[in-house]
């Protein structure tokens, strides 16, 4: 079957099968129709660790702000406490974003998963932000707690006018055997896996069939997520190097002469086209509805990685009927580059800016919304 015929057939079948799709947009392209058929907004605004430019990542102000701005999804990195509770935190270590060194000096280098939930809840996950970003600091950020998955679900459900979906990553799943099952249990218990009836509007993604997107860099975790939740959309995150695609060069950062990690990553590529497309084929064969590639950012920085959104890459992904959600872009120049290259949604720390770029501005300012929520 030729690509052209394949895309036309896919579009037709999606349009015919759209009875249960959300009524939030009129598809204007094959990819928009594909997203719509999954109940996923097109293009999607994915609030990376919440509105984490404006508030400490993965905390209540970050997630309530993202929700009230009108982001489509609250993104989180899922871990499990020593006593078995699912919570959101990006790093394995607590050192960067909490005061663990002060509260538990002898255990400060232990992974977050070595702490009980009660212990994690004693930590201050907000003050680091005030020190790192004094221009965005707020007194109300001091002492913010780490959040459980249940608490983030409460936030998602907490504004009748905007119910975002949840975009949940199994972070370091090898450290958490069975986390896919635990996630299934919590989402099911909270009613987020129940069949969806009727249609929803664009600001109620969390009430429609695309309300949960599961994401992972780990092929084995994708298989386990598919086994646990076969009907829930999944994204395979893409990376070059350890745990990801084989790179085209084995030169280390130290030997590369690159001035920083961003410059080093920007020079790296998958070994060849086949290496890239093998990951797409794995994603497709194991139930993913799309991929989450990295991008090289125009202005660099610590979230600037490999350029995996080159037009041929996006075309190869679309030709397989898969969506592309790129991580993690904050600048309009990068929003434009990514959209021009053909992506279908963007992870961003600056949901307010991406919503403006998509001409879906929030009705209130970031300051106003933070204040409305007591921050
Ligand atoms: O989940 C994908 C996106 O969040 C980028 O990865 O390292 O920020 O979780 P990371
Ligand atoms: Ca993540």
mmCIF file of C-alpha atoms and ligand atoms in Angstrom:
data_model
loop_
_atom_site.group_PDB
_atom_site.id
_atom_site.type_symbol
_atom_site.label_atom_id
_atom_site.label_comp_id
_atom_site.label_asym_id
_atom_site.label_seq_id
_atom_site.Cartn_x
_atom_site.Cartn_y
_atom_site.Cartn_z
ATOM 1 C CA UNK A 1 0.000 0.000 0.000
ATOM 2 C CA UNK A 2 1.453 3.379 -0.987
ATOM 3 C CA UNK A 3 1.846 6.123 1.618
ATOM 4 C CA UNK A 4 -0.657 8.338 -0.159
ATOM 5 C CA UNK A 5 -3.289 5.635 -0.304
ATOM 6 C CA UNK A 6 -2.550 4.665 3.291
ATOM 7 C CA UNK A 7 -3.048 8.221 4.549
ATOM 8 C CA UNK A 8 -6.288 8.681 2.595
ATOM 9 C CA UNK A 9 -7.667 5.397 3.864
ATOM 10 C CA UNK A 10 -6.696 6.318 7.411
ATOM 11 C CA UNK A 11 -8.357 9.722 7.142
ATOM 12 C CA UNK A 12 -11.544 8.205 5.764
ATOM 13 C CA UNK A 13 -11.716 5.530 8.432
ATOM 14 C CA UNK A 14 -11.096 8.112 11.141
ATOM 15 C CA UNK A 15 -13.787 10.430 9.866
ATOM 16 C CA UNK A 16 -16.251 7.543 9.611
ATOM 17 C CA UNK A 17 -15.357 6.437 13.117
ATOM 18 C CA UNK A 18 -15.582 9.828 14.767
ATOM 19 C CA UNK A 19 -18.942 9.313 16.461
ATOM 20 C CA UNK A 20 -17.232 9.117 19.837
ATOM 21 C CA UNK A 21 -14.621 11.758 19.129
ATOM 22 C CA UNK A 22 -14.537 15.016 21.008
ATOM 23 C CA UNK A 23 -16.307 17.893 19.336
ATOM 24 C CA UNK A 24 -13.556 20.342 20.175
ATOM 25 C CA UNK A 25 -12.215 20.950 16.698
ATOM 26 C CA UNK A 26 -12.947 20.416 13.067
ATOM 27 C CA UNK A 27 -10.126 18.284 11.695
ATOM 28 C CA UNK A 28 -8.252 20.104 8.975
ATOM 29 C CA UNK A 29 -5.569 17.535 8.280
ATOM 30 C CA UNK A 30 -4.943 13.840 8.560
ATOM 31 C CA UNK A 31 -3.092 14.376 11.820
ATOM 32 C CA UNK A 32 -5.825 16.592 13.260
ATOM 33 C CA UNK A 33 -8.350 13.891 12.392
ATOM 34 C CA UNK A 34 -6.145 11.264 13.999
ATOM 35 C CA UNK A 35 -5.802 13.294 17.204
ATOM 36 C CA UNK A 36 -9.513 14.029 17.224
ATOM 37 C CA UNK A 37 -10.352 10.347 16.850
ATOM 38 C CA UNK A 38 -8.318 9.642 19.993
ATOM 39 C CA UNK A 39 -10.020 12.518 21.855
ATOM 40 C CA UNK A 40 -6.735 14.439 21.926
ATOM 41 C CA UNK A 41 -6.746 18.181 21.150
ATOM 42 C CA UNK A 42 -4.866 19.267 18.048
ATOM 43 C CA UNK A 43 -2.401 20.784 18.530
ATOM 44 C CA UNK A 44 -2.105 19.745 22.165
ATOM 45 C CA UNK A 45 -0.809 21.916 25.005
ATOM 46 C CA UNK A 46 0.966 19.679 27.524
ATOM 47 C CA UNK A 47 1.921 21.482 30.737
ATOM 48 C CA UNK A 48 5.304 19.961 31.568
ATOM 49 C CA UNK A 49 5.434 19.307 35.340
ATOM 50 C CA UNK A 50 2.563 21.840 35.452
ATOM 51 C CA UNK A 51 3.095 25.503 34.616
ATOM 52 C CA UNK A 52 6.644 24.990 35.801
ATOM 53 C CA UNK A 53 8.142 28.207 34.457
ATOM 54 C CA UNK A 54 5.894 30.210 36.780
ATOM 55 C CA UNK A 55 5.781 27.963 39.843
ATOM 56 C CA UNK A 56 7.806 25.133 41.382
ATOM 57 C CA UNK A 57 7.550 22.054 39.175
ATOM 58 C CA UNK A 58 5.047 19.341 40.104
ATOM 59 C CA UNK A 59 3.515 21.338 42.962
ATOM 60 C CA UNK A 60 -0.015 22.646 43.558
ATOM 61 C CA UNK A 61 0.513 26.159 42.145
ATOM 62 C CA UNK A 62 2.119 24.717 39.010
ATOM 63 C CA UNK A 63 -0.752 22.308 38.380
ATOM 64 C CA UNK A 64 -3.632 24.597 39.383
ATOM 65 C CA UNK A 65 -2.167 27.361 37.218
ATOM 66 C CA UNK A 66 -1.805 25.049 34.201
ATOM 67 C CA UNK A 67 -5.383 23.882 34.699
ATOM 68 C CA UNK A 68 -6.822 27.389 34.987
ATOM 69 C CA UNK A 69 -4.816 28.711 32.037
ATOM 70 C CA UNK A 70 -6.605 26.078 29.961
ATOM 71 C CA UNK A 71 -3.753 23.654 29.241
ATOM 72 C CA UNK A 72 -4.966 20.415 27.700
ATOM 73 C CA UNK A 73 -2.832 18.139 29.889
ATOM 74 C CA UNK A 74 -1.039 18.160 33.240
ATOM 75 C CA UNK A 75 2.230 16.296 32.696
ATOM 76 C CA UNK A 76 3.895 14.393 35.517
ATOM 77 C CA UNK A 77 6.711 11.963 36.253
ATOM 78 C CA UNK A 78 5.434 9.121 38.368
ATOM 79 C CA UNK A 79 7.385 7.494 41.198
ATOM 80 C CA UNK A 80 6.420 5.257 44.137
ATOM 81 C CA UNK A 81 7.219 5.898 47.788
ATOM 82 C CA UNK A 82 8.781 3.316 50.101
ATOM 83 C CA UNK A 83 5.306 2.546 51.433
ATOM 84 C CA UNK A 84 3.759 2.169 47.993
ATOM 85 C CA UNK A 85 2.115 5.535 47.272
ATOM 86 C CA UNK A 86 2.346 7.014 43.763
ATOM 87 C CA UNK A 87 3.650 10.574 43.661
ATOM 88 C CA UNK A 88 5.024 13.076 41.120
ATOM 89 C CA UNK A 89 8.700 14.004 40.992
ATOM 90 C CA UNK A 90 11.089 14.284 38.061
ATOM 91 C CA UNK A 91 14.490 13.511 39.575
ATOM 92 C CA UNK A 92 15.378 10.272 41.329
ATOM 93 C CA UNK A 93 17.124 12.407 43.896
ATOM 94 C CA UNK A 94 15.409 14.887 46.197
ATOM 95 C CA UNK A 95 18.411 17.211 46.342
ATOM 96 C CA UNK A 96 17.594 19.635 43.511
ATOM 97 C CA UNK A 97 13.988 20.449 44.371
ATOM 98 C CA UNK A 98 13.637 19.892 48.127
ATOM 99 C CA UNK A 99 15.338 20.590 51.447
ATOM 100 C CA UNK A 100 16.135 16.917 52.014
ATOM 101 C CA UNK A 101 19.730 17.820 52.908
ATOM 102 C CA UNK A 102 18.421 19.838 55.864
ATOM 103 C CA UNK A 103 15.649 17.490 56.999
ATOM 104 C CA UNK A 104 17.374 14.140 56.403
ATOM 105 C CA UNK A 105 21.125 14.921 56.189
ATOM 106 C CA UNK A 106 22.233 11.295 56.532
ATOM 107 C CA UNK A 107 19.833 10.147 53.813
ATOM 108 C CA UNK A 108 20.092 13.123 51.462
ATOM 109 C CA UNK A 109 21.622 11.058 48.652
ATOM 110 C CA UNK A 110 19.045 8.288 48.863
ATOM 111 C CA UNK A 111 16.529 8.068 46.032
ATOM 112 C CA UNK A 112 13.110 9.592 46.627
ATOM 113 C CA UNK A 113 11.656 6.102 46.534
ATOM 114 C CA UNK A 114 13.557 5.240 49.743
ATOM 115 C CA UNK A 115 11.303 7.628 51.690
ATOM 116 C CA UNK A 116 7.798 6.948 52.980
ATOM 117 C CA UNK A 117 5.035 9.277 51.914
ATOM 118 C CA UNK A 118 4.923 10.751 55.440
ATOM 119 C CA UNK A 119 8.643 11.538 55.148
ATOM 120 C CA UNK A 120 8.275 13.003 51.656
ATOM 121 C CA UNK A 121 5.446 15.183 52.891
ATOM 122 C CA UNK A 122 7.737 16.847 55.449
ATOM 123 C CA UNK A 123 9.927 18.244 52.646
ATOM 124 C CA UNK A 124 9.773 21.768 51.240
ATOM 125 C CA UNK A 125 9.472 21.403 47.447
ATOM 126 C CA UNK A 126 9.012 25.121 46.767
ATOM 127 C CA UNK A 127 11.822 27.174 48.284
ATOM 128 C CA UNK A 128 14.451 26.001 45.762
ATOM 129 C CA UNK A 129 12.416 27.766 43.049
ATOM 130 C CA UNK A 130 12.539 31.102 44.875
ATOM 131 C CA UNK A 131 16.309 30.818 45.126
ATOM 132 C CA UNK A 132 16.768 29.717 41.506
ATOM 133 C CA UNK A 133 14.329 32.250 40.023
ATOM 134 C CA UNK A 134 14.122 35.318 42.304
ATOM 135 C CA UNK A 135 12.201 37.269 39.653
ATOM 136 C CA UNK A 136 9.388 34.696 39.865
ATOM 137 C CA UNK A 137 9.648 33.975 43.587
ATOM 138 C CA UNK A 138 6.596 34.083 45.882
ATOM 139 C CA UNK A 139 6.390 33.773 49.647
ATOM 140 C CA UNK A 140 3.565 31.286 49.145
ATOM 141 C CA UNK A 141 5.941 28.850 47.445
ATOM 142 C CA UNK A 142 7.888 28.275 50.668
ATOM 143 C CA UNK A 143 7.029 24.875 52.145
ATOM 144 C CA UNK A 144 5.027 23.491 49.212
ATOM 145 C CA UNK A 145 4.653 19.723 49.514
ATOM 146 C CA UNK A 146 5.356 16.973 47.010
ATOM 147 C CA UNK A 147 2.032 15.800 45.525
ATOM 148 C CA UNK A 148 0.587 12.322 45.198
ATOM 149 C CA UNK A 149 -1.115 11.170 42.013
ATOM 150 C CA UNK A 150 -4.416 11.284 43.889
ATOM 151 C CA UNK A 151 -3.827 14.934 44.788
ATOM 152 C CA UNK A 152 -3.030 15.826 41.174
ATOM 153 C CA UNK A 153 -6.246 14.093 40.081
ATOM 154 C CA UNK A 154 -8.090 16.234 42.663
ATOM 155 C CA UNK A 155 -6.524 19.326 41.069
ATOM 156 C CA UNK A 156 -7.481 18.204 37.561
ATOM 157 C CA UNK A 157 -11.065 17.799 38.755
ATOM 158 C CA UNK A 158 -11.087 20.994 40.791
ATOM 159 C CA UNK A 159 -12.260 23.626 38.285
ATOM 160 C CA UNK A 160 -15.646 22.986 36.670
ATOM 161 C CA UNK A 161 -14.717 25.255 33.733
ATOM 162 C CA UNK A 162 -11.428 23.516 32.849
ATOM 163 C CA UNK A 163 -10.772 19.839 33.372
ATOM 164 C CA UNK A 164 -7.389 19.028 31.868
ATOM 165 C CA UNK A 165 -6.320 15.524 31.012
ATOM 166 C CA UNK A 166 -3.377 13.764 32.661
ATOM 167 C CA UNK A 167 -0.190 12.948 30.750
ATOM 168 C CA UNK A 168 1.597 10.459 32.993
ATOM 169 C CA UNK A 169 5.158 9.189 32.586
ATOM 170 C CA UNK A 170 6.397 6.016 34.222
ATOM 171 C CA UNK A 171 9.721 7.496 35.324
ATOM 172 C CA UNK A 172 12.597 5.024 35.678
ATOM 173 C CA UNK A 173 10.124 2.104 35.623
ATOM 174 C CA UNK A 174 12.891 -0.456 36.226
ATOM 175 C CA UNK A 175 13.163 0.986 39.739
ATOM 176 C CA UNK A 176 9.460 0.409 40.320
ATOM 177 C CA UNK A 177 8.400 -3.085 39.312
ATOM 178 C CA UNK A 178 4.616 -3.220 39.000
ATOM 179 C CA UNK A 179 4.130 0.561 38.781
ATOM 180 C CA UNK A 180 2.054 0.108 35.627
ATOM 181 C CA UNK A 181 -0.354 -2.080 37.613
ATOM 182 C CA UNK A 182 -0.426 0.380 40.501
ATOM 183 C CA UNK A 183 -1.192 3.207 38.083
ATOM 184 C CA UNK A 184 -4.008 1.190 36.543
ATOM 185 C CA UNK A 185 -5.411 0.623 40.032
ATOM 186 C CA UNK A 186 -5.395 4.317 41.002
ATOM 187 C CA UNK A 187 -6.808 5.574 37.699
ATOM 188 C CA UNK A 188 -9.510 2.935 37.785
ATOM 189 C CA UNK A 189 -10.373 3.681 41.410
ATOM 190 C CA UNK A 190 -10.702 7.371 40.550
ATOM 191 C CA UNK A 191 -12.951 6.646 37.565
ATOM 192 C CA UNK A 192 -10.485 7.899 34.941
ATOM 193 C CA UNK A 193 -10.594 4.663 32.968
ATOM 194 C CA UNK A 194 -14.388 4.280 32.835
ATOM 195 C CA UNK A 195 -16.011 4.320 29.388
ATOM 196 C CA UNK A 196 -16.700 7.830 28.131
ATOM 197 C CA UNK A 197 -20.100 8.702 26.778
ATOM 198 C CA UNK A 198 -21.085 11.806 24.844
ATOM 199 C CA UNK A 199 -18.839 14.582 23.606
ATOM 200 C CA UNK A 200 -16.814 17.219 25.385
ATOM 201 C CA UNK A 201 -15.622 20.710 24.602
ATOM 202 C CA UNK A 202 -12.024 21.791 24.160
ATOM 203 C CA UNK A 203 -11.613 22.904 27.788
ATOM 204 C CA UNK A 204 -12.823 19.549 29.169
ATOM 205 C CA UNK A 205 -10.178 17.183 27.841
ATOM 206 C CA UNK A 206 -10.218 15.418 31.214
ATOM 207 C CA UNK A 207 -13.804 14.316 30.661
ATOM 208 C CA UNK A 208 -13.283 12.819 27.186
ATOM 209 C CA UNK A 209 -11.758 9.685 25.739
ATOM 210 C CA UNK A 210 -8.289 11.256 25.462
ATOM 211 C CA UNK A 211 -8.263 12.238 29.145
ATOM 212 C CA UNK A 212 -5.256 10.067 29.975
ATOM 213 C CA UNK A 213 -2.099 9.745 27.923
ATOM 214 C CA UNK A 214 0.531 7.341 29.254
ATOM 215 C CA UNK A 215 4.157 8.007 28.303
ATOM 216 C CA UNK A 216 7.439 6.246 28.774
ATOM 217 C CA UNK A 217 10.981 6.116 27.414
ATOM 218 C CA UNK A 218 11.120 2.445 28.374
ATOM 219 C CA UNK A 219 10.037 -0.138 25.785
ATOM 220 C CA UNK A 220 9.302 -2.726 28.443
ATOM 221 C CA UNK A 221 7.126 -0.279 30.359
ATOM 222 C CA UNK A 222 5.203 0.502 27.162
ATOM 223 C CA UNK A 223 4.444 -3.190 26.808
ATOM 224 C CA UNK A 224 3.309 -3.382 30.432
ATOM 225 C CA UNK A 225 1.171 -0.246 30.102
ATOM 226 C CA UNK A 226 -0.439 -1.729 27.017
ATOM 227 C CA UNK A 227 -1.180 -4.929 28.902
ATOM 228 C CA UNK A 228 -2.657 -3.069 31.868
ATOM 229 C CA UNK A 229 -4.577 -0.371 29.982
ATOM 230 C CA UNK A 230 -4.983 -1.436 26.358
ATOM 231 C CA UNK A 231 -7.609 1.190 25.568
ATOM 232 C CA UNK A 232 -5.703 4.172 26.982
ATOM 233 C CA UNK A 233 -3.591 6.276 24.577
ATOM 234 C CA UNK A 234 0.153 5.829 24.939
ATOM 235 C CA UNK A 235 3.223 7.703 23.725
ATOM 236 C CA UNK A 236 6.712 6.234 23.369
ATOM 237 C CA UNK A 237 9.232 8.925 24.297
ATOM 238 C CA UNK A 238 12.297 9.082 22.063
ATOM 239 C CA UNK A 239 15.901 9.572 23.100
ATOM 240 C CA UNK A 240 19.324 9.026 21.584
ATOM 241 C CA UNK A 241 21.910 7.185 23.654
ATOM 242 C CA UNK A 242 21.589 5.070 26.779
ATOM 243 C CA UNK A 243 18.136 3.515 26.960
ATOM 244 C CA UNK A 244 17.235 4.950 23.563
ATOM 245 C CA UNK A 245 18.286 4.909 19.938
ATOM 246 C CA UNK A 246 21.824 4.024 18.960
ATOM 247 C CA UNK A 247 23.653 7.290 18.126
ATOM 248 C CA UNK A 248 25.665 7.932 14.979
ATOM 249 C CA UNK A 249 28.755 8.710 17.018
ATOM 250 C CA UNK A 250 30.188 7.302 20.202
ATOM 251 C CA UNK A 251 32.180 10.426 21.075
ATOM 252 C CA UNK A 252 31.633 11.355 24.716
ATOM 253 C CA UNK A 253 30.647 14.841 25.834
ATOM 254 C CA UNK A 254 34.113 15.305 27.363
ATOM 255 C CA UNK A 255 35.826 14.404 24.084
ATOM 256 C CA UNK A 256 33.371 16.225 21.810
ATOM 257 C CA UNK A 257 34.699 19.753 22.299
ATOM 258 C CA UNK A 258 31.105 20.974 22.664
ATOM 259 C CA UNK A 259 30.752 23.974 24.989
ATOM 260 C CA UNK A 260 27.764 22.549 26.840
ATOM 261 C CA UNK A 261 25.451 19.540 26.913
ATOM 262 C CA UNK A 262 22.907 21.242 24.631
ATOM 263 C CA UNK A 263 25.530 21.764 21.925
ATOM 264 C CA UNK A 264 26.688 18.163 22.333
ATOM 265 C CA UNK A 265 23.164 16.761 22.093
ATOM 266 C CA UNK A 266 22.352 18.969 19.086
ATOM 267 C CA UNK A 267 25.136 17.287 17.112
ATOM 268 C CA UNK A 268 23.906 13.793 17.858
ATOM 269 C CA UNK A 269 21.617 11.821 15.579
ATOM 270 C CA UNK A 270 20.168 8.355 15.516
ATOM 271 C CA UNK A 271 22.620 6.005 13.774
ATOM 272 C CA UNK A 272 20.561 6.005 10.579
ATOM 273 C CA UNK A 273 16.997 6.233 9.306
ATOM 274 C CA UNK A 274 16.352 2.575 10.023
ATOM 275 C CA UNK A 275 17.351 3.035 13.661
ATOM 276 C CA UNK A 276 14.776 5.825 13.934
ATOM 277 C CA UNK A 277 11.988 3.997 12.140
ATOM 278 C CA UNK A 278 12.544 0.823 14.166
ATOM 279 C CA UNK A 279 11.479 2.767 17.252
ATOM 280 C CA UNK A 280 8.375 3.976 15.430
ATOM 281 C CA UNK A 281 7.539 0.435 14.425
ATOM 282 C CA UNK A 282 8.033 -0.778 17.986
ATOM 283 C CA UNK A 283 5.775 2.000 19.268
ATOM 284 C CA UNK A 284 3.062 1.165 16.778
ATOM 285 C CA UNK A 285 3.286 -2.586 17.366
ATOM 286 C CA UNK A 286 2.965 -2.125 21.109
ATOM 287 C CA UNK A 287 -0.100 0.069 21.210
ATOM 288 C CA UNK A 288 1.337 3.595 21.154
ATOM 289 C CA UNK A 289 -0.723 6.233 19.368
ATOM 290 C CA UNK A 290 2.298 8.473 18.943
ATOM 291 C CA UNK A 291 5.820 9.375 19.893
ATOM 292 C CA UNK A 292 7.382 12.005 22.133
ATOM 293 C CA UNK A 293 10.628 13.153 20.498
ATOM 294 C CA UNK A 294 13.098 15.647 21.919
ATOM 295 C CA UNK A 295 14.126 18.900 20.214
ATOM 296 C CA UNK A 296 17.205 21.091 20.045
ATOM 297 C CA UNK A 297 16.218 24.507 21.391
ATOM 298 C CA UNK A 298 17.192 27.724 19.608
ATOM 299 C CA UNK A 299 18.604 29.234 22.779
ATOM 300 C CA UNK A 300 19.981 26.008 24.277
ATOM 301 C CA UNK A 301 19.549 25.328 27.982
ATOM 302 C CA UNK A 302 19.214 22.221 30.085
ATOM 303 C CA UNK A 303 16.124 20.964 28.252
ATOM 304 C CA UNK A 304 17.722 21.224 24.811
ATOM 305 C CA UNK A 305 18.393 17.752 23.436
ATOM 306 C CA UNK A 306 18.595 15.934 20.083
ATOM 307 C CA UNK A 307 16.718 17.256 17.074
ATOM 308 C CA UNK A 308 14.261 14.416 16.613
ATOM 309 C CA UNK A 309 11.541 16.504 14.919
ATOM 310 C CA UNK A 310 13.126 16.869 11.517
ATOM 311 C CA UNK A 311 10.420 16.889 8.824
ATOM 312 C CA UNK A 312 11.400 13.431 7.507
ATOM 313 C CA UNK A 313 11.091 12.044 11.015
ATOM 314 C CA UNK A 314 7.645 13.548 11.510
ATOM 315 C CA UNK A 315 6.572 12.287 8.081
ATOM 316 C CA UNK A 316 7.782 8.767 8.862
ATOM 317 C CA UNK A 317 5.829 8.931 12.125
ATOM 318 C CA UNK A 318 2.666 10.247 10.479
ATOM 319 C CA UNK A 319 2.928 7.692 7.682
ATOM 320 C CA UNK A 320 2.544 5.038 10.375
ATOM 321 C CA UNK A 321 -0.593 6.718 11.730
ATOM 322 C CA UNK A 322 1.238 7.998 14.805
ATOM 323 C CA UNK A 323 1.095 11.473 16.376
ATOM 324 C CA UNK A 324 4.127 13.577 17.370
ATOM 325 C CA UNK A 325 4.219 15.376 20.756
ATOM 326 C CA UNK A 326 7.579 17.098 21.137
ATOM 327 C CA UNK A 327 9.312 17.920 24.451
ATOM 328 C CA UNK A 328 10.031 20.573 25.876
ATOM 329 C CA UNK A 329 9.630 23.971 24.186
ATOM 330 C CA UNK A 330 9.092 27.358 25.836
ATOM 331 C CA UNK A 331 9.938 29.999 23.204
ATOM 332 C CA UNK A 332 7.721 31.181 20.325
ATOM 333 C CA UNK A 333 10.646 30.700 17.931
ATOM 334 C CA UNK A 334 10.735 27.022 18.864
ATOM 335 C CA UNK A 335 6.927 26.688 18.808
ATOM 336 C CA UNK A 336 7.028 27.929 15.204
ATOM 337 C CA UNK A 337 9.910 25.695 14.169
ATOM 338 C CA UNK A 338 8.194 22.644 15.637
ATOM 339 C CA UNK A 339 4.799 23.394 14.115
ATOM 340 C CA UNK A 340 6.418 24.092 10.740
ATOM 341 C CA UNK A 341 8.183 20.742 11.005
ATOM 342 C CA UNK A 342 4.810 19.060 11.508
ATOM 343 C CA UNK A 343 4.405 18.208 15.197
ATOM 344 C CA UNK A 344 0.940 17.650 16.669
ATOM 345 C CA UNK A 345 1.432 18.903 20.209
ATOM 346 C CA UNK A 346 4.054 20.417 22.479
ATOM 347 C CA UNK A 347 5.250 19.786 26.035
ATOM 348 C CA UNK A 348 5.941 23.190 27.550
ATOM 349 C CA UNK A 349 6.927 24.705 30.892
ATOM 350 C CA UNK A 350 5.169 27.893 29.713
ATOM 351 C CA UNK A 351 1.590 26.858 29.012
ATOM 352 C CA UNK A 352 0.526 30.527 29.043
ATOM 353 C CA UNK A 353 2.887 31.307 26.141
ATOM 354 C CA UNK A 354 1.976 28.252 24.083
ATOM 355 C CA UNK A 355 -1.741 28.959 24.527
ATOM 356 C CA UNK A 356 -1.141 32.500 23.278
ATOM 357 C CA UNK A 357 0.827 31.141 20.333
ATOM 358 C CA UNK A 358 -2.076 28.844 19.436
ATOM 359 C CA UNK A 359 -4.454 31.835 19.795
ATOM 360 C CA UNK A 360 -6.141 30.258 22.810
ATOM 361 C CA UNK A 361 -5.064 32.836 25.425
ATOM 362 C CA UNK A 362 -6.193 32.389 29.017
ATOM 363 C CA UNK A 363 -8.871 34.844 30.187
ATOM 364 C CA UNK A 364 -6.716 35.911 33.151
ATOM 365 C CA UNK A 365 -3.036 36.595 33.725
ATOM 366 C CA UNK A 366 -0.616 34.183 35.362
ATOM 367 C CA UNK A 367 -0.443 36.482 38.408
ATOM 368 C CA UNK A 368 -4.204 36.674 38.691
ATOM 369 C CA UNK A 369 -4.671 32.922 38.446
ATOM 370 C CA UNK A 370 -1.930 32.219 41.008
ATOM 371 C CA UNK A 371 -3.563 34.701 43.382
ATOM 372 C CA UNK A 372 -7.016 33.195 42.774
ATOM 373 C CA UNK A 373 -5.631 29.877 43.992
ATOM 374 C CA UNK A 374 -4.085 31.398 47.102
ATOM 375 C CA UNK A 375 -0.534 31.669 45.781
HETATM 376 O O1 LIG B 1 7.988 13.237 29.500
HETATM 377 C C1 LIG B 1 8.754 13.738 28.509
HETATM 378 C C2 LIG B 1 9.237 15.045 28.902
HETATM 379 O O2 LIG B 1 8.773 15.305 30.175
HETATM 380 C C3 LIG B 1 10.702 15.209 28.846
HETATM 381 O O3 LIG B 1 11.358 14.379 29.698
HETATM 382 O O4 LIG B 1 13.000 14.337 31.464
HETATM 383 O O5 LIG B 1 11.348 16.171 31.450
HETATM 384 O O6 LIG B 1 10.632 13.876 31.955
HETATM 385 P P1 LIG B 1 11.594 14.715 31.219
HETATM 386 CA CA1 LIG B 2 8.286 13.725 31.903
#
